[in-house]
Amino acid sequence: MRGTVLYGPRDVRFEERDDPKIIQPSDAIIRLPATCVCGSDLWPYRGLQPVDRPTPMGHEYCGFVEEVGSAVKSIKPGQFVVGSFAASDNTCPHCRYGYQSSCVQREFMLRAQAPYLRVPLADGTLVPAPGVPSDDLVPSLLATSDVLGTGWFAADAANVKPGGTVAVVGDGAVGLLGVLSARMMGAERIIAMSRHDARQKLAREFGATDIVAERGTDGVARIKDLTGGVGVDSVLECVGTQEAMTQAVQVARPGGSVGYVGVPHAVSLDGQQLFFTHVRLHGGPAPVRRYLPHLIDLVLDRKINPGKVFDLVLPLERVAEGYQAMDERRAIKALLRP
């Protein structure tokens, strides 16, 4: 088959790769009706995360089970399944505590920007849908595998409560779906930080009540002004830069919480300053597997439509155009059809 390989900064190729095969008895092979580019893929694409060898890309996936290993019991050929970017056994102490992305057998997924994918630890990683979903739901089901699951974790980690006030730092797919997640959790006021008209519009559609275009100290001042000087109860940090984390901590009220899911790059915190804020911090790689059954149900019941973050659809063979469009912020998220 042909799949996506990153050779270096802005060097994405769609080329021949070996077909995936069962390697461990716990593996499954799935056929992907759609795949996509993630905002986190842009870190190595931009050269901000070193790549020292040609690297197969892609970690978001859903699709049809083609084959399973001899040890797989609950996943069967023909099922439509969704999985997380972190494969997990779903039985270890960390998994049972709800942190499958820290599973003792964790494997971070790669190779999903292709027509077929090997999924390790299939019984623990994959969640079957009841029946075969209609094709129009595939983008939203694909979103649950990472960007929605990550946005949901950001809201959960930030302790979003009914009636609460929330700020979302970042207007990429994760930030926008963090807005959606906060709305579904009952937040009364959701402030989305965004400078881009199309993203502002989608943020409002997902439930944002206010838009703040300012950044840095001006952005902090604007949110403090909107909240009568108090700050917000919950902050979702969905970027991973120093500026984003600083803004997140500074707009939280004393006793408020920051859920940070942007992969940190050159981020540091001043312990003494943080000490006097009374702000809680919780985050990390999202335990998407914890939320998948609920998120899949919400999509299948058509209560949410997270697939709206896909504003560019391309044939998989044109994957390099998807990376470029997202890098240049001409697209929020690129959907790729094999």
Short mmCIF file of C-alpha atoms in Angstrom, two decimals:
data_model
loop_
_atom_site.label_atom_id
_atom_site.label_comp_id
_atom_site.label_asym_id
_atom_site.label_seq_id
_atom_site.Cartn_x
_atom_site.Cartn_y
_atom_site.Cartn_z
CA MET A 1 0.00 0.00 0.00
CA ARG A 2 0.96 3.66 -0.12
CA GLY A 3 1.11 5.80 3.00
CA THR A 4 2.40 9.08 4.42
CA VAL A 5 6.04 9.43 5.45
CA LEU A 6 7.70 12.55 6.89
CA TYR A 7 11.34 12.84 5.85
CA GLY A 8 12.10 16.20 7.45
CA PRO A 9 10.78 19.76 7.81
CA ARG A 10 8.04 20.32 5.20
CA ASP A 11 9.03 17.14 3.37
CA VAL A 12 5.90 14.95 3.35
CA ARG A 13 5.75 12.08 0.86
CA PHE A 14 3.07 9.59 -0.08
CA GLU A 15 4.93 6.45 -1.01
CA GLU A 16 4.99 2.67 -1.02
CA ARG A 17 5.04 1.03 2.39
CA ASP A 18 4.63 -2.54 3.55
CA ASP A 19 1.07 -3.68 4.11
CA PRO A 20 0.36 -3.99 7.85
CA LYS A 21 0.37 -7.55 9.18
CA ILE A 22 -0.51 -9.25 12.44
CA ILE A 23 2.70 -9.24 14.51
CA GLN A 24 1.42 -9.98 18.01
CA PRO A 25 -1.56 -12.23 18.81
CA SER A 26 -3.28 -9.18 20.36
CA ASP A 27 -3.15 -7.14 17.11
CA ALA A 28 -5.93 -6.18 14.71
CA ILE A 29 -5.78 -4.86 11.14
CA ILE A 30 -8.36 -2.24 10.21
CA ARG A 31 -9.33 -0.60 6.92
CA LEU A 32 -9.65 3.17 7.18
CA PRO A 33 -12.47 4.92 5.25
CA ALA A 34 -10.93 8.26 6.26
CA THR A 35 -7.90 9.59 8.07
CA CYS A 36 -6.58 13.07 8.81
CA VAL A 37 -3.77 15.42 9.74
CA CYS A 38 -3.45 16.43 13.40
CA GLY A 39 -2.26 19.79 14.68
CA SER A 40 0.42 17.94 16.66
CA ASP A 41 1.76 16.58 13.34
CA LEU A 42 2.77 20.16 12.54
CA TRP A 43 5.46 20.23 15.25
CA PRO A 44 7.77 17.80 13.38
CA TYR A 45 6.54 19.14 10.03
CA ARG A 46 7.79 22.60 11.01
CA GLY A 47 11.08 21.20 12.30
CA LEU A 48 10.27 22.06 15.92
CA GLN A 49 10.34 18.37 16.89
CA PRO A 50 13.35 16.56 15.39
CA VAL A 51 12.83 13.70 12.93
CA ASP A 52 16.03 11.68 12.49
CA ARG A 53 14.68 9.13 9.99
CA PRO A 54 11.78 8.76 7.54
CA THR A 55 8.74 8.50 9.83
CA PRO A 56 5.29 7.10 8.93
CA MET A 57 2.66 9.57 10.08
CA GLY A 58 -0.88 9.56 11.46
CA HIS A 59 -2.43 8.59 14.80
CA GLU A 60 -6.18 9.28 14.41
CA TYR A 61 -8.28 6.45 13.07
CA CYS A 62 -11.55 4.58 12.82
CA GLY A 63 -12.61 1.87 10.42
CA PHE A 64 -13.53 -1.70 9.63
CA VAL A 65 -11.81 -4.67 11.22
CA GLU A 66 -10.22 -6.83 8.53
CA GLU A 67 -8.29 -9.36 10.62
CA VAL A 68 -7.50 -10.09 14.28
CA GLY A 69 -4.78 -12.00 16.06
CA SER A 70 -5.37 -15.29 17.82
CA ALA A 71 -5.54 -13.71 21.29
CA VAL A 72 -8.17 -11.08 20.40
CA LYS A 73 -11.52 -11.93 21.99
CA SER A 74 -13.86 -8.94 21.91
CA ILE A 75 -13.03 -7.41 18.51
CA LYS A 76 -14.23 -9.24 15.41
CA PRO A 77 -13.78 -8.87 11.64
CA GLY A 78 -16.46 -6.71 10.06
CA GLN A 79 -16.98 -4.44 13.06
CA PHE A 80 -16.64 -0.67 12.74
CA VAL A 81 -14.28 0.46 15.50
CA VAL A 82 -12.70 3.62 16.89
CA GLY A 83 -9.38 3.68 18.74
CA SER A 84 -7.15 6.09 20.61
CA PHE A 85 -3.76 7.50 19.63
CA ALA A 86 -2.41 5.58 22.64
CA ALA A 87 -2.89 1.82 22.46
CA SER A 88 -3.64 0.34 25.87
CA ASP A 89 -4.59 -2.99 27.44
CA ASN A 90 -7.42 -1.29 29.42
CA THR A 91 -6.77 -3.66 32.33
CA CYS A 92 -3.60 -2.41 34.07
CA PRO A 93 -3.86 -0.33 37.28
CA HIS A 94 -3.45 2.95 35.38
CA CYS A 95 -6.10 1.98 32.83
CA ARG A 96 -8.55 0.97 35.54
CA TYR A 97 -7.95 4.37 37.17
CA GLY A 98 -8.95 6.04 33.88
CA TYR A 99 -5.52 6.91 32.48
CA GLN A 100 -5.17 4.54 29.54
CA SER A 101 -2.68 6.90 27.90
CA SER A 102 -0.30 5.92 30.73
CA CYS A 103 -0.96 2.19 30.36
CA VAL A 104 1.99 0.02 31.39
CA GLN A 105 1.85 -1.47 27.87
CA ARG A 106 1.18 1.84 26.12
CA GLU A 107 2.17 2.24 22.49
CA PHE A 108 1.73 5.59 20.78
CA MET A 109 0.16 5.02 17.39
CA LEU A 110 1.74 5.94 14.06
CA ARG A 111 1.09 4.97 10.42
CA ALA A 112 -2.61 5.93 10.34
CA GLN A 113 -2.33 8.24 7.30
CA ALA A 114 -2.73 5.20 5.07
CA PRO A 115 -5.53 2.90 3.84
CA TYR A 116 -4.83 0.17 6.45
CA LEU A 117 -3.50 0.17 10.00
CA ARG A 118 -2.22 -2.37 12.52
CA VAL A 119 -3.63 -1.69 15.99
CA PRO A 120 -1.84 -3.37 18.92
CA LEU A 121 -3.69 -4.40 22.09
CA ALA A 122 -6.89 -4.47 20.06
CA ASP A 123 -9.20 -5.68 22.84
CA GLY A 124 -8.21 -2.79 25.09
CA THR A 125 -7.74 -0.09 22.48
CA LEU A 126 -10.66 -0.45 20.09
CA VAL A 127 -14.29 0.39 20.81
CA PRO A 128 -16.86 -1.11 18.41
CA ALA A 129 -19.80 0.93 17.19
CA PRO A 130 -23.19 -0.78 17.28
CA GLY A 131 -23.59 -1.68 13.62
CA VAL A 132 -22.14 0.16 10.65
CA PRO A 133 -22.48 3.96 10.84
CA SER A 134 -23.59 6.00 7.85
CA ASP A 135 -20.77 7.57 5.87
CA ASP A 136 -21.72 11.10 6.91
CA LEU A 137 -20.88 10.20 10.53
CA VAL A 138 -17.37 8.94 9.74
CA PRO A 139 -15.68 12.38 10.11
CA SER A 140 -17.23 12.87 13.55
CA LEU A 141 -16.31 9.36 14.66
CA LEU A 142 -12.77 10.00 13.43
CA ALA A 143 -12.70 13.18 15.53
CA THR A 144 -13.51 11.20 18.69
CA SER A 145 -10.24 9.26 18.34
CA ASP A 146 -8.13 12.27 19.26
CA VAL A 147 -9.21 15.89 18.87
CA LEU A 148 -12.62 15.52 20.51
CA GLY A 149 -11.30 13.10 23.13
CA THR A 150 -8.45 15.51 23.86
CA GLY A 151 -10.75 18.53 24.04
CA TRP A 152 -13.04 16.57 26.36
CA PHE A 153 -10.13 15.66 28.61
CA ALA A 154 -9.06 19.33 28.70
CA ALA A 155 -12.53 20.28 29.95
CA ASP A 156 -12.63 17.39 32.41
CA ALA A 157 -9.13 18.17 33.71
CA ALA A 158 -10.13 21.84 34.08
CA ASN A 159 -13.06 20.77 36.25
CA VAL A 160 -15.73 22.31 34.01
CA LYS A 161 -19.04 22.30 35.88
CA PRO A 162 -22.64 23.25 35.03
CA GLY A 163 -23.01 27.00 35.29
CA GLY A 164 -19.26 27.61 35.25
CA THR A 165 -17.18 30.14 33.35
CA VAL A 166 -14.58 28.76 30.93
CA ALA A 167 -11.80 30.18 28.78
CA VAL A 168 -10.32 28.21 25.88
CA VAL A 169 -6.79 29.11 24.79
CA GLY A 170 -6.25 27.89 21.22
CA ASP A 171 -8.55 27.83 18.19
CA GLY A 172 -7.30 24.71 16.45
CA ALA A 173 -9.42 21.58 16.25
CA VAL A 174 -8.71 20.64 19.89
CA GLY A 175 -9.54 24.10 21.18
CA LEU A 176 -12.74 24.30 19.16
CA LEU A 177 -13.82 20.88 20.38
CA GLY A 178 -12.85 21.96 23.88
CA VAL A 179 -15.52 24.64 23.45
CA LEU A 180 -17.99 21.94 22.40
CA SER A 181 -16.97 19.77 25.35
CA ALA A 182 -17.41 22.61 27.84
CA ARG A 183 -20.87 23.30 26.45
CA MET A 184 -21.85 19.63 26.76
CA MET A 185 -20.63 19.69 30.37
CA GLY A 186 -22.98 22.59 31.13
CA ALA A 187 -20.70 25.65 31.22
CA GLU A 188 -22.73 28.85 31.21
CA ARG A 189 -20.11 31.16 29.76
CA ILE A 190 -17.38 30.04 27.35
CA ILE A 191 -14.75 32.53 26.21
CA ALA A 192 -12.89 31.42 23.09
CA MET A 193 -9.56 33.08 22.31
CA SER A 194 -9.28 33.39 18.53
CA ARG A 195 -8.18 35.88 15.88
CA HIS A 196 -9.58 34.07 12.85
CA ASP A 197 -13.08 34.75 11.53
CA ALA A 198 -13.85 31.19 10.38
CA ARG A 199 -12.66 29.72 13.65
CA GLN A 200 -14.56 32.31 15.67
CA LYS A 201 -17.73 31.39 13.76
CA LEU A 202 -17.28 27.69 14.45
CA ALA A 203 -16.45 28.39 18.10
CA ARG A 204 -19.77 30.22 18.46
CA GLU A 205 -21.56 27.36 16.69
CA PHE A 206 -20.02 24.94 19.18
CA GLY A 207 -21.13 27.05 22.14
CA ALA A 208 -18.77 29.98 22.73
CA THR A 209 -20.54 32.98 24.26
CA ASP A 210 -17.63 35.41 23.94
CA ILE A 211 -14.65 35.83 21.62
CA VAL A 212 -11.34 37.41 22.69
CA ALA A 213 -8.96 38.24 19.86
CA GLU A 214 -6.25 39.80 22.02
CA ARG A 215 -3.24 37.78 23.15
CA GLY A 216 -0.62 37.99 25.88
CA THR A 217 -1.17 40.58 28.59
CA ASP A 218 -3.90 42.24 26.50
CA GLY A 219 -5.76 38.93 26.28
CA VAL A 220 -5.48 38.42 30.02
CA ALA A 221 -6.74 41.94 30.67
CA ARG A 222 -9.69 41.43 28.32
CA ILE A 223 -10.80 38.24 30.05
CA LYS A 224 -10.41 39.81 33.47
CA ASP A 225 -12.55 42.70 32.21
CA LEU A 226 -15.23 40.30 30.94
CA THR A 227 -15.35 38.55 34.32
CA GLY A 228 -15.42 41.65 36.50
CA GLY A 229 -11.79 41.20 37.50
CA VAL A 230 -12.36 37.71 38.91
CA GLY A 231 -11.05 35.41 36.18
CA VAL A 232 -12.60 32.17 34.99
CA ASP A 233 -13.36 28.95 36.83
CA SER A 234 -11.79 26.68 34.20
CA VAL A 235 -9.19 27.16 31.47
CA LEU A 236 -8.51 24.79 28.59
CA GLU A 237 -4.94 25.22 27.30
CA CYS A 238 -4.86 23.65 23.83
CA VAL A 239 -1.68 25.03 22.26
CA GLY A 240 1.48 23.99 24.11
CA THR A 241 3.52 27.22 23.96
CA GLN A 242 4.88 29.39 26.75
CA GLU A 243 2.52 32.23 25.88
CA ALA A 244 -0.52 29.95 25.92
CA MET A 245 0.35 28.40 29.29
CA THR A 246 1.12 31.78 30.84
CA GLN A 247 -2.21 33.17 29.60
CA ALA A 248 -4.04 30.11 30.91
CA VAL A 249 -2.65 30.42 34.43
CA GLN A 250 -3.15 34.19 34.56
CA VAL A 251 -6.83 34.17 33.52
CA ALA A 252 -7.84 31.46 36.03
CA ARG A 253 -9.42 32.68 39.25
CA PRO A 254 -7.95 31.68 42.61
CA GLY A 255 -9.10 28.11 43.13
CA GLY A 256 -9.66 27.71 39.40
CA SER A 257 -8.30 24.90 37.25
CA VAL A 258 -6.24 24.67 34.06
CA GLY A 259 -6.55 21.58 31.88
CA TYR A 260 -3.53 21.55 29.59
CA VAL A 261 -3.45 19.26 26.57
CA GLY A 262 -1.30 21.19 24.10
CA VAL A 263 1.94 19.21 23.75
CA PRO A 264 4.42 21.49 25.60
CA HIS A 265 7.33 22.92 23.63
CA ALA A 266 9.79 25.07 25.62
CA VAL A 267 7.22 25.66 28.39
CA SER A 268 8.36 26.40 31.94
CA LEU A 269 6.54 27.53 35.07
CA ASP A 270 7.73 29.72 37.93
CA GLY A 271 6.97 27.70 41.03
CA GLN A 272 6.78 30.68 43.37
CA GLN A 273 4.43 32.62 41.08
CA LEU A 274 2.26 29.54 40.62
CA PHE A 275 2.19 28.95 44.38
CA PHE A 276 0.45 32.27 45.03
CA THR A 277 -2.19 31.87 42.30
CA HIS A 278 -4.06 29.00 43.99
CA VAL A 279 -4.56 27.58 40.48
CA ARG A 280 -4.80 23.83 39.90
CA LEU A 281 -3.00 22.29 36.90
CA HIS A 282 -3.82 18.94 35.37
CA GLY A 283 -3.17 17.59 31.88
CA GLY A 284 -1.04 15.39 29.71
CA PRO A 285 -1.71 12.97 26.85
CA ALA A 286 -5.49 12.60 26.87
CA PRO A 287 -6.86 9.24 28.07
CA VAL A 288 -9.17 9.18 25.08
CA ARG A 289 -10.08 5.52 25.62
CA ARG A 290 -11.84 6.51 28.87
CA TYR A 291 -14.27 8.73 26.99
CA LEU A 292 -14.71 6.87 23.70
CA PRO A 293 -17.89 4.90 24.52
CA HIS A 294 -19.70 8.07 25.61
CA LEU A 295 -18.39 10.21 22.74
CA ILE A 296 -19.27 7.56 20.15
CA ASP A 297 -22.83 7.44 21.52
CA LEU A 298 -23.13 11.24 21.34
CA VAL A 299 -22.07 11.17 17.69
CA LEU A 300 -24.30 8.24 16.71
CA ASP A 301 -27.25 9.88 18.45
CA ARG A 302 -26.43 13.06 16.46
CA LYS A 303 -26.25 15.14 19.61
CA ILE A 304 -22.88 16.56 18.53
CA ASN A 305 -21.15 17.03 15.18
CA PRO A 306 -17.42 17.37 15.91
CA GLY A 307 -16.64 16.51 12.28
CA LYS A 308 -17.29 20.16 11.43
CA VAL A 309 -13.66 20.87 12.31
CA PHE A 310 -12.72 19.20 9.01
CA ASP A 311 -12.88 22.17 6.65
CA LEU A 312 -10.62 20.67 3.97
CA VAL A 313 -11.20 17.29 2.30
CA LEU A 314 -8.52 15.77 0.06
CA PRO A 315 -7.64 12.43 -1.48
CA LEU A 316 -5.09 10.72 0.75
CA GLU A 317 -2.49 10.89 -2.02
CA ARG A 318 -2.57 14.71 -1.68
CA VAL A 319 -1.74 14.57 2.03
CA ALA A 320 1.16 17.03 1.60
CA GLU A 321 -1.37 19.70 0.59
CA GLY A 322 -3.25 19.06 3.82
CA TYR A 323 -0.12 19.63 5.90
CA GLN A 324 0.66 22.82 4.01
CA ALA A 325 -2.86 24.22 4.35
CA MET A 326 -2.90 23.59 8.10
CA ASP A 327 0.62 24.97 8.52
CA GLU A 328 -0.46 28.17 6.76
CA ARG A 329 -3.70 28.27 8.79
CA ARG A 330 -5.78 28.09 5.64
CA ALA A 331 -7.47 25.01 7.11
CA ILE A 332 -8.44 24.01 10.62
CA LYS A 333 -8.10 20.28 9.95
CA ALA A 334 -7.64 18.22 6.79
CA LEU A 335 -9.71 15.08 6.21
CA LEU A 336 -8.08 12.52 3.91
CA ARG A 337 -10.01 9.92 1.96
CA PRO A 338 -8.10 6.84 0.70
#
